[in-house]
XYZ file of N, CA, C and O in Angstrom:
596
model
N -15.067 -8.279 -26.206
C -14.498 -7.742 -24.985
C -14.166 -8.912 -24.084
O -14.977 -9.819 -23.923
N -13.004 -8.877 -23.492
C -12.628 -9.869 -22.492
C -12.062 -9.128 -21.289
O -11.210 -8.257 -21.443
N -12.538 -9.471 -20.118
C -12.061 -8.861 -18.879
C -11.750 -9.967 -17.890
O -12.568 -10.858 -17.666
N -10.556 -9.916 -17.331
C -10.163 -10.910 -16.335
C -9.252 -10.248 -15.314
O -8.891 -9.085 -15.441
N -8.867 -11.003 -14.305
C -7.961 -10.474 -13.288
C -6.540 -10.345 -13.835
O -5.879 -9.336 -13.620
N -6.057 -11.379 -14.540
C -4.644 -11.456 -14.899
C -4.376 -11.421 -16.394
O -3.214 -11.334 -16.801
N -5.384 -11.497 -17.236
C -5.182 -11.618 -18.671
C -5.201 -13.083 -19.071
O -5.275 -13.971 -18.225
N -5.102 -13.357 -20.354
C -5.204 -14.741 -20.829
C -3.841 -15.388 -21.067
O -3.756 -16.598 -21.240
N -2.774 -14.598 -21.083
C -1.446 -15.135 -21.356
C -0.551 -15.008 -20.127
O -0.908 -14.349 -19.167
N 0.593 -15.603 -20.186
C 1.541 -15.525 -19.085
C 1.283 -16.598 -18.038
O 0.320 -17.349 -18.129
N 2.148 -16.662 -17.027
C 2.051 -17.743 -16.044
C 0.760 -17.702 -15.219
O 0.329 -18.733 -14.705
N 0.139 -16.541 -15.089
C -1.110 -16.451 -14.328
C -2.314 -16.283 -15.237
O -3.432 -16.079 -14.773
N -2.100 -16.345 -16.548
C -3.190 -16.205 -17.507
C -4.284 -17.222 -17.237
O -4.023 -18.402 -17.038
N -5.503 -16.768 -17.218
C -6.632 -17.666 -16.985
C -6.950 -17.909 -15.527
O -7.989 -18.468 -15.211
N -6.039 -17.524 -14.605
C -6.352 -17.685 -13.183
C -7.471 -16.737 -12.778
O -7.605 -15.663 -13.330
N -8.222 -17.148 -11.791
C -9.233 -16.257 -11.239
C -8.590 -15.320 -10.239
O -7.553 -15.618 -9.658
N -9.204 -14.183 -10.040
C -8.693 -13.233 -9.063
C -9.686 -12.113 -8.868
O -10.709 -12.055 -9.549
N -9.366 -11.246 -7.952
C -10.221 -10.093 -7.689
C -9.360 -8.948 -7.206
O -8.163 -9.085 -6.976
N -9.986 -7.782 -7.071
C -9.299 -6.516 -6.786
C -8.211 -6.630 -5.722
O -7.065 -6.271 -5.957
N -8.546 -7.084 -4.527
C -7.582 -7.090 -3.416
C -6.367 -7.957 -3.717
O -5.242 -7.594 -3.363
N -6.578 -9.088 -4.364
C -5.473 -9.988 -4.699
C -4.559 -9.320 -5.736
O -3.334 -9.378 -5.628
N -5.157 -8.662 -6.728
C -4.352 -7.990 -7.750
C -3.597 -6.813 -7.136
O -2.438 -6.568 -7.471
N -4.224 -6.089 -6.204
C -3.512 -5.004 -5.519
C -2.286 -5.554 -4.787
O -1.207 -4.949 -4.828
N -2.431 -6.691 -4.138
C -1.303 -7.279 -3.398
C -0.210 -7.759 -4.354
O 0.972 -7.456 -4.163
N -0.588 -8.503 -5.389
C 0.397 -9.086 -6.300
C 1.105 -8.033 -7.145
O 2.267 -8.223 -7.523
N 0.439 -6.931 -7.438
C 1.021 -5.913 -8.316
C 1.935 -4.935 -7.581
O 2.680 -4.196 -8.206
N 1.866 -4.910 -6.254
C 2.665 -3.966 -5.485
C 1.880 -2.755 -5.011
O 2.400 -1.936 -4.249
N 0.624 -2.629 -5.434
C -0.194 -1.497 -4.986
C -0.377 -1.535 -3.476
O -0.326 -0.497 -2.814
N -0.569 -2.716 -2.908
C -0.790 -2.822 -1.463
C 0.392 -2.250 -0.679
O 0.197 -1.560 0.326
N 1.609 -2.486 -1.136
C 2.768 -1.925 -0.436
C 2.945 -0.446 -0.762
O 3.378 0.328 0.086
N 2.589 -0.031 -1.985
C 2.660 1.392 -2.322
C 1.684 2.193 -1.466
O 1.928 3.360 -1.173
N 0.600 1.575 -1.031
C -0.411 2.227 -0.195
C -0.206 1.936 1.291
O -1.039 2.311 2.116
N 0.888 1.295 1.645
C 1.163 0.943 3.038
C 1.209 2.189 3.923
O 1.855 3.177 3.574
N 0.556 2.134 5.080
C 0.609 3.286 5.980
C 1.965 3.459 6.652
O 2.321 4.552 7.077
N 2.745 2.368 6.744
C 4.005 2.439 7.486
C 5.184 1.762 6.781
O 6.266 1.674 7.342
N 4.985 1.264 5.562
C 6.053 0.568 4.854
C 6.260 -0.863 5.308
O 7.094 -1.567 4.763
N 5.515 -1.281 6.297
C 5.621 -2.644 6.833
C 4.380 -3.470 6.479
O 4.486 -4.593 6.029
N 3.217 -2.900 6.764
C 1.946 -3.598 6.542
C 1.352 -3.160 5.209
O 1.464 -1.998 4.845
N 0.697 -4.097 4.497
C 0.073 -3.690 3.242
C -1.102 -2.755 3.487
O -1.768 -2.834 4.515
N -1.316 -1.873 2.547
C -2.468 -0.978 2.587
C -3.387 -1.315 1.426
O -3.259 -2.364 0.801
N -4.308 -0.429 1.134
C -5.236 -0.628 0.018
C -5.623 0.730 -0.537
O -5.581 1.737 0.170
N -5.977 0.750 -1.794
C -6.504 1.975 -2.387
C -7.799 2.337 -1.660
O -8.498 1.458 -1.162
N -8.146 3.611 -1.600
C -9.348 4.006 -0.862
C -10.653 3.641 -1.564
O -11.730 3.937 -1.070
N -10.566 3.009 -2.720
C -11.749 2.549 -3.446
C -11.333 1.334 -4.272
O -10.159 0.998 -4.331
N -12.278 0.690 -4.892
C -11.975 -0.459 -5.753
C -11.588 0.062 -7.148
O -12.274 -0.162 -8.136
N -10.471 0.777 -7.203
C -10.062 1.479 -8.421
C -9.776 0.539 -9.580
O -10.071 0.873 -10.733
N -9.207 -0.621 -9.328
C -8.918 -1.539 -10.431
C -10.218 -2.057 -11.047
O -10.351 -2.128 -12.271
N -11.197 -2.404 -10.211
C -12.491 -2.854 -10.720
C -13.172 -1.746 -11.521
O -13.567 -1.940 -12.669
N -13.313 -0.586 -10.896
C -14.020 0.514 -11.550
C -13.241 1.028 -12.759
O -13.815 1.233 -13.838
N -11.943 1.266 -12.590
C -11.135 1.792 -13.688
C -11.110 0.857 -14.878
O -11.256 1.296 -16.025
N -10.935 -0.431 -14.632
C -10.909 -1.391 -15.737
C -12.282 -1.480 -16.394
O -12.387 -1.605 -17.613
N -13.332 -1.364 -15.608
C -14.680 -1.351 -16.179
C -14.888 -0.171 -17.108
O -15.425 -0.311 -18.214
N -14.443 1.020 -16.675
C -14.553 2.206 -17.535
C -13.697 2.040 -18.796
O -14.106 2.428 -19.894
N -12.497 1.485 -18.638
C -11.649 1.247 -19.807
C -12.293 0.244 -20.758
O -12.195 0.395 -21.986
N -12.978 -0.769 -20.223
C -13.695 -1.732 -21.073
C -14.797 -1.040 -21.861
O -14.982 -1.307 -23.054
N -15.548 -0.169 -21.190
C -16.617 0.553 -21.885
C -16.035 1.405 -23.011
O -16.563 1.412 -24.138
N -14.947 2.110 -22.727
C -14.312 2.941 -23.755
C -13.769 2.075 -24.890
O -13.911 2.424 -26.073
N -13.150 0.944 -24.569
C -12.609 0.058 -25.599
C -13.724 -0.534 -26.452
O -13.568 -0.679 -27.674
N -14.851 -0.874 -25.850
C -15.982 -1.409 -26.617
C -16.527 -0.357 -27.579
O -16.816 -0.654 -28.746
N -16.638 0.888 -27.114
C -17.107 1.961 -27.996
C -16.127 2.201 -29.146
O -16.526 2.387 -30.297
N -14.829 2.187 -28.827
C -13.819 2.353 -29.872
C -13.903 1.208 -30.881
O -13.824 1.429 -32.094
N -14.092 -0.011 -30.404
C -14.187 -1.167 -31.297
C -15.415 -1.062 -32.199
O -15.344 -1.371 -33.394
N -16.539 -0.619 -31.652
C -17.743 -0.447 -32.462
C -17.542 0.623 -33.531
O -17.977 0.461 -34.677
N -16.867 1.714 -33.174
C -16.591 2.769 -34.152
C -15.680 2.248 -35.262
O -15.922 2.513 -36.441
N -14.660 1.497 -34.897
C -13.751 0.940 -35.916
C -14.460 -0.084 -36.786
O -14.238 -0.142 -37.990
N -15.313 -0.902 -36.155
C -16.051 -1.897 -36.930
C -16.993 -1.205 -37.912
O -17.125 -1.630 -39.060
N -17.621 -0.125 -37.483
C -18.516 0.620 -38.363
C -17.758 1.226 -39.541
O -18.245 1.237 -40.669
N -16.549 1.713 -39.286
C -15.752 2.356 -40.338
C -15.046 1.355 -41.241
O -14.939 1.563 -42.451
N -14.560 0.257 -40.676
C -13.712 -0.674 -41.424
C -14.301 -2.061 -41.608
O -13.767 -2.859 -42.368
N -15.352 -2.370 -40.810
C -15.907 -3.720 -40.854
C -15.049 -4.678 -40.048
O -14.127 -4.283 -39.333
N -15.338 -5.947 -40.157
C -14.558 -6.965 -39.473
C -14.956 -7.145 -38.019
O -15.865 -6.507 -37.515
N -14.228 -8.028 -37.384
C -14.466 -8.326 -35.979
C -13.438 -7.597 -35.132
O -12.250 -7.617 -35.437
N -13.883 -6.969 -34.115
C -13.002 -6.249 -33.196
C -12.984 -6.991 -31.867
O -14.018 -7.438 -31.392
N -11.810 -7.113 -31.266
C -11.677 -7.789 -29.973
C -10.760 -6.972 -29.082
O -9.720 -6.488 -29.530
N -11.146 -6.798 -27.845
C -10.330 -6.087 -26.858
C -10.208 -6.957 -25.623
O -11.179 -7.550 -25.175
N -9.004 -7.015 -25.062
C -8.763 -7.789 -23.842
C -8.161 -6.865 -22.788
O -7.133 -6.233 -23.028
N -8.820 -6.772 -21.650
C -8.323 -5.968 -20.539
C -8.269 -6.829 -19.286
O -8.989 -7.825 -19.176
N -7.417 -6.399 -18.348
C -7.299 -7.137 -17.093
C -7.060 -6.166 -15.943
O -6.546 -5.064 -16.141
N -7.433 -6.589 -14.757
C -7.161 -5.790 -13.566
C -5.657 -5.600 -13.396
O -5.199 -4.516 -13.045
N -4.885 -6.660 -13.669
C -3.426 -6.565 -13.548
C -2.857 -5.574 -14.561
O -1.920 -4.834 -14.253
N -3.408 -5.529 -15.761
C -2.957 -4.567 -16.759
C -3.234 -3.139 -16.321
O -2.402 -2.246 -16.496
N -4.407 -2.919 -15.736
C -4.733 -1.591 -15.226
C -3.804 -1.231 -14.072
O -3.324 -0.095 -13.991
N -3.521 -2.192 -13.191
C -2.595 -1.942 -12.081
C -1.223 -1.558 -12.612
O -0.600 -0.596 -12.123
N -0.731 -2.273 -13.609
C 0.580 -1.978 -14.197
C 0.595 -0.570 -14.780
O 1.562 0.190 -14.583
N -0.466 -0.209 -15.492
C -0.569 1.131 -16.083
C -0.586 2.195 -14.990
O 0.139 3.187 -15.064
N -1.400 1.997 -13.952
C -1.491 2.984 -12.869
C -0.168 3.145 -12.128
O 0.225 4.261 -11.777
N 0.521 2.048 -11.885
C 1.799 2.121 -11.180
C 2.863 2.856 -11.994
O 3.824 3.371 -11.427
N 2.684 2.929 -13.306
C 3.627 3.651 -14.150
C 3.367 5.146 -14.239
O 4.176 5.886 -14.787
N 2.231 5.603 -13.679
C 1.893 7.026 -13.711
C 2.569 7.763 -12.558
O 2.845 7.157 -11.521
N 2.804 9.066 -12.704
C 3.336 9.836 -11.571
C 2.349 9.777 -10.405
O 1.146 9.815 -10.605
N 2.862 9.651 -9.232
C 2.014 9.510 -8.050
C 1.711 10.869 -7.444
O 2.614 11.623 -7.113
N 0.432 11.170 -7.285
C -0.022 12.377 -6.600
C -0.357 11.986 -5.168
O -0.798 10.873 -4.904
N -0.169 12.874 -4.243
C -0.500 12.587 -2.856
C -1.557 13.560 -2.379
O -1.791 14.602 -2.980
N -2.175 13.233 -1.247
C -3.190 14.115 -0.672
C -2.564 15.453 -0.294
O -3.236 16.475 -0.274
N -1.266 15.458 -0.005
C -0.590 16.697 0.361
C -0.343 17.591 -0.861
O -0.041 18.751 -0.724
N -0.439 17.014 -2.059
C -0.187 17.778 -3.273
C -1.384 17.636 -4.213
O -1.354 16.857 -5.147
N -2.478 18.369 -3.943
C -3.664 18.242 -4.788
C -3.393 18.739 -6.205
O -2.446 19.480 -6.432
N -4.235 18.311 -7.118
C -4.107 18.771 -8.489
C -4.335 20.274 -8.548
O -5.107 20.819 -7.756
N -3.674 20.977 -9.468
C -3.855 22.427 -9.556
C -5.325 22.790 -9.728
O -6.031 22.183 -10.518
N -5.777 23.775 -8.956
C -7.158 24.222 -9.041
C -8.154 23.255 -8.454
O -9.356 23.409 -8.600
N -7.679 22.207 -7.787
C -8.557 21.144 -7.292
C -9.189 21.490 -5.948
O -10.093 20.802 -5.509
N -8.731 22.538 -5.273
C -9.307 22.939 -3.996
C -9.320 21.754 -3.020
O -10.342 21.458 -2.407
N -8.198 21.043 -2.933
C -8.065 19.852 -2.081
C -9.119 18.798 -2.391
O -9.570 18.079 -1.510
N -9.547 18.715 -3.624
C -10.511 17.701 -4.029
C -11.961 18.104 -3.902
O -12.844 17.408 -4.381
N -12.241 19.227 -3.261
C -13.633 19.625 -3.032
C -14.391 19.875 -4.340
O -15.608 19.719 -4.388
N -13.686 20.252 -5.385
C -14.354 20.496 -6.668
C -14.931 19.214 -7.260
O -15.784 19.267 -8.139
N -14.475 18.063 -6.777
C -14.930 16.777 -7.306
C -16.020 16.149 -6.447
O -16.478 15.055 -6.738
N -16.422 16.817 -5.365
C -17.362 16.228 -4.413
C -18.694 16.959 -4.411
O -18.793 18.119 -4.774
N -19.724 16.249 -3.967
C -21.041 16.837 -3.755
C -21.660 16.172 -2.531
O -21.280 15.070 -2.162
N -22.602 16.846 -1.905
C -23.310 16.281 -0.767
C -24.752 16.040 -1.174
O -25.416 16.919 -1.736
N -25.226 14.833 -0.927
C -26.587 14.432 -1.270
C -27.369 14.156 -0.003
O -26.820 13.703 0.993
N -28.665 14.420 -0.047
C -29.542 14.013 1.044
C -29.748 12.517 0.947
O -29.764 11.938 -0.138
N -29.906 11.884 2.095
C -30.198 10.452 2.112
C -31.104 10.155 3.293
O -31.275 10.996 4.186
N -31.663 8.959 3.309
C -32.532 8.545 4.410
C -31.765 8.527 5.726
O -32.355 8.668 6.793
N -30.441 8.384 5.670
C -29.618 8.342 6.881
C -28.937 9.674 7.175
O -28.113 9.764 8.069
N -29.258 10.720 6.410
C -28.621 12.016 6.584
C -27.732 12.334 5.402
O -27.643 11.562 4.439
N -27.042 13.490 5.435
C -26.211 13.897 4.298
C -25.066 12.916 4.032
O -24.466 12.380 4.961
N -24.789 12.697 2.747
C -23.708 11.814 2.308
C -22.862 12.595 1.306
O -23.385 13.147 0.345
N -21.546 12.645 1.544
C -20.641 13.283 0.599
C -20.118 12.211 -0.346
O -19.656 11.154 0.092
N -20.195 12.489 -1.633
C -19.793 11.520 -2.643
C -19.098 12.236 -3.794
O -19.121 13.455 -3.881
N -18.497 11.458 -4.665
C -17.826 12.005 -5.840
C -18.886 12.354 -6.888
O -19.840 11.606 -7.093
N -18.710 13.487 -7.550
C -19.603 13.866 -8.640
C -19.465 12.886 -9.794
O -18.376 12.356 -10.032
N -20.543 12.634 -10.542
C -20.404 11.785 -11.722
C -19.477 12.459 -12.735
O -19.560 13.675 -12.919
N -18.596 11.696 -13.388
C -17.673 12.316 -14.349
C -18.338 12.570 -15.691
O -19.258 11.868 -16.080
N -17.905 13.589 -16.372
C -18.311 13.819 -17.747
C -19.447 14.809 -17.921
O -19.951 15.407 -16.966
N -19.813 14.963 -19.182
C -20.877 15.893 -19.581
C -21.723 15.192 -20.629
O -21.241 14.349 -21.365
N -22.979 15.578 -20.716
C -23.890 15.060 -21.721
C -24.595 16.259 -22.331
O -25.213 17.038 -21.602
N -24.497 16.402 -23.647
C -25.038 17.593 -24.329
C -24.536 18.867 -23.670
O -25.286 19.807 -23.423
N -23.266 18.878 -23.324
C -22.573 20.003 -22.704
C -23.105 20.368 -21.315
O -22.846 21.446 -20.807
N -23.862 19.475 -20.694
C -24.346 19.680 -19.331
C -23.596 18.734 -18.398
O -23.425 17.556 -18.718
N -23.160 19.247 -17.258
C -22.497 18.391 -16.270
C -23.475 17.330 -15.781
O -24.670 17.600 -15.600
N -22.984 16.120 -15.592
C -23.814 15.049 -15.060
C -24.069 15.290 -13.575
O -23.247 15.897 -12.895
N -25.192 14.823 -13.080
C -25.547 14.989 -11.667
C -26.290 13.747 -11.206
O -26.877 13.019 -12.012
N -26.259 13.490 -9.914
C -27.038 12.389 -9.362
C -28.508 12.755 -9.458
O -28.888 13.895 -9.198
N -29.377 11.806 -9.838
C -30.757 12.157 -10.158
C -31.658 12.503 -8.972
O -32.621 13.219 -9.140
N -31.386 11.999 -7.789
C -32.298 12.248 -6.673
C -31.605 11.929 -5.359
O -30.493 11.444 -5.330
N -32.312 12.167 -4.268
C -31.776 11.832 -2.946
C -31.618 10.312 -2.832
O -32.336 9.540 -3.474
N -30.693 9.892 -2.008
C -30.444 8.467 -1.805
C -31.488 7.877 -0.860
O -31.852 8.501 0.132
N -31.944 6.687 -1.166
C -32.895 6.002 -0.288
C -32.150 4.967 0.545
O -30.977 4.677 0.301
N -32.824 4.398 1.521
C -32.224 3.326 2.331
C -31.990 2.103 1.460
O -32.745 1.828 0.543
N -30.942 1.349 1.772
C -30.643 0.112 1.063
C -31.877 -0.795 1.131
O -32.421 -1.036 2.209
N -32.321 -1.257 -0.015
C -33.500 -2.137 -0.078
C -34.812 -1.391 0.018
O -35.874 -2.004 0.061
N -34.784 -0.066 0.068
C -36.004 0.714 0.257
C -36.760 1.044 -1.008
O -37.880 1.553 -0.944
N -36.188 0.766 -2.191
C -36.866 1.089 -3.448
C -37.617 -0.123 -3.980
O -37.180 -1.267 -3.821
N -38.729 0.147 -4.633
C -39.467 -0.902 -5.320
C -38.654 -1.381 -6.516
O -38.025 -0.569 -7.199
N -38.665 -2.677 -6.773
C -38.003 -3.208 -7.951
C -38.858 -2.879 -9.173
O -40.009 -3.310 -9.273
N -38.337 -2.041 -10.071
C -39.108 -1.626 -11.238
C -38.173 -1.109 -12.310
O -37.103 -0.609 -12.022
N -38.584 -1.247 -13.579
C -37.848 -0.654 -14.694
C -38.288 0.783 -14.819
O -39.457 1.097 -14.711
N -37.351 1.672 -15.029
C -37.692 3.077 -15.215
C -38.017 3.367 -16.657
O -37.488 2.837 -17.547
């Protein structure tokens, strides 16, 4: 598995970078502009998180192929590659929620926390046909003992 900001080839191959820089260079910052003049940003670190999830999926696929066929499997992903892929998808807006999405409420949950209720996104996926859920109430930052579970 290889993960980088720009990939290993091309004029920026091997350069260091991070989410905000890739958003600016790829055009996402202007696509998210509030007024068409100033750059905006995605409401989350989508390139970091999305590319991380894609890396996990690619690693699992590589292990399955290696188990079936043998050999060495290699996957290379980049934040810029994820940005390019996302920019090629049809754009949904907050004014046009996904069908049956109830303006996004179906994807949210409210958790108790030391600072009061916190609304967050539900964990994606299912395990043994059970929806995933957050395991407990949120504690204050730094409030948990350092320990292996």
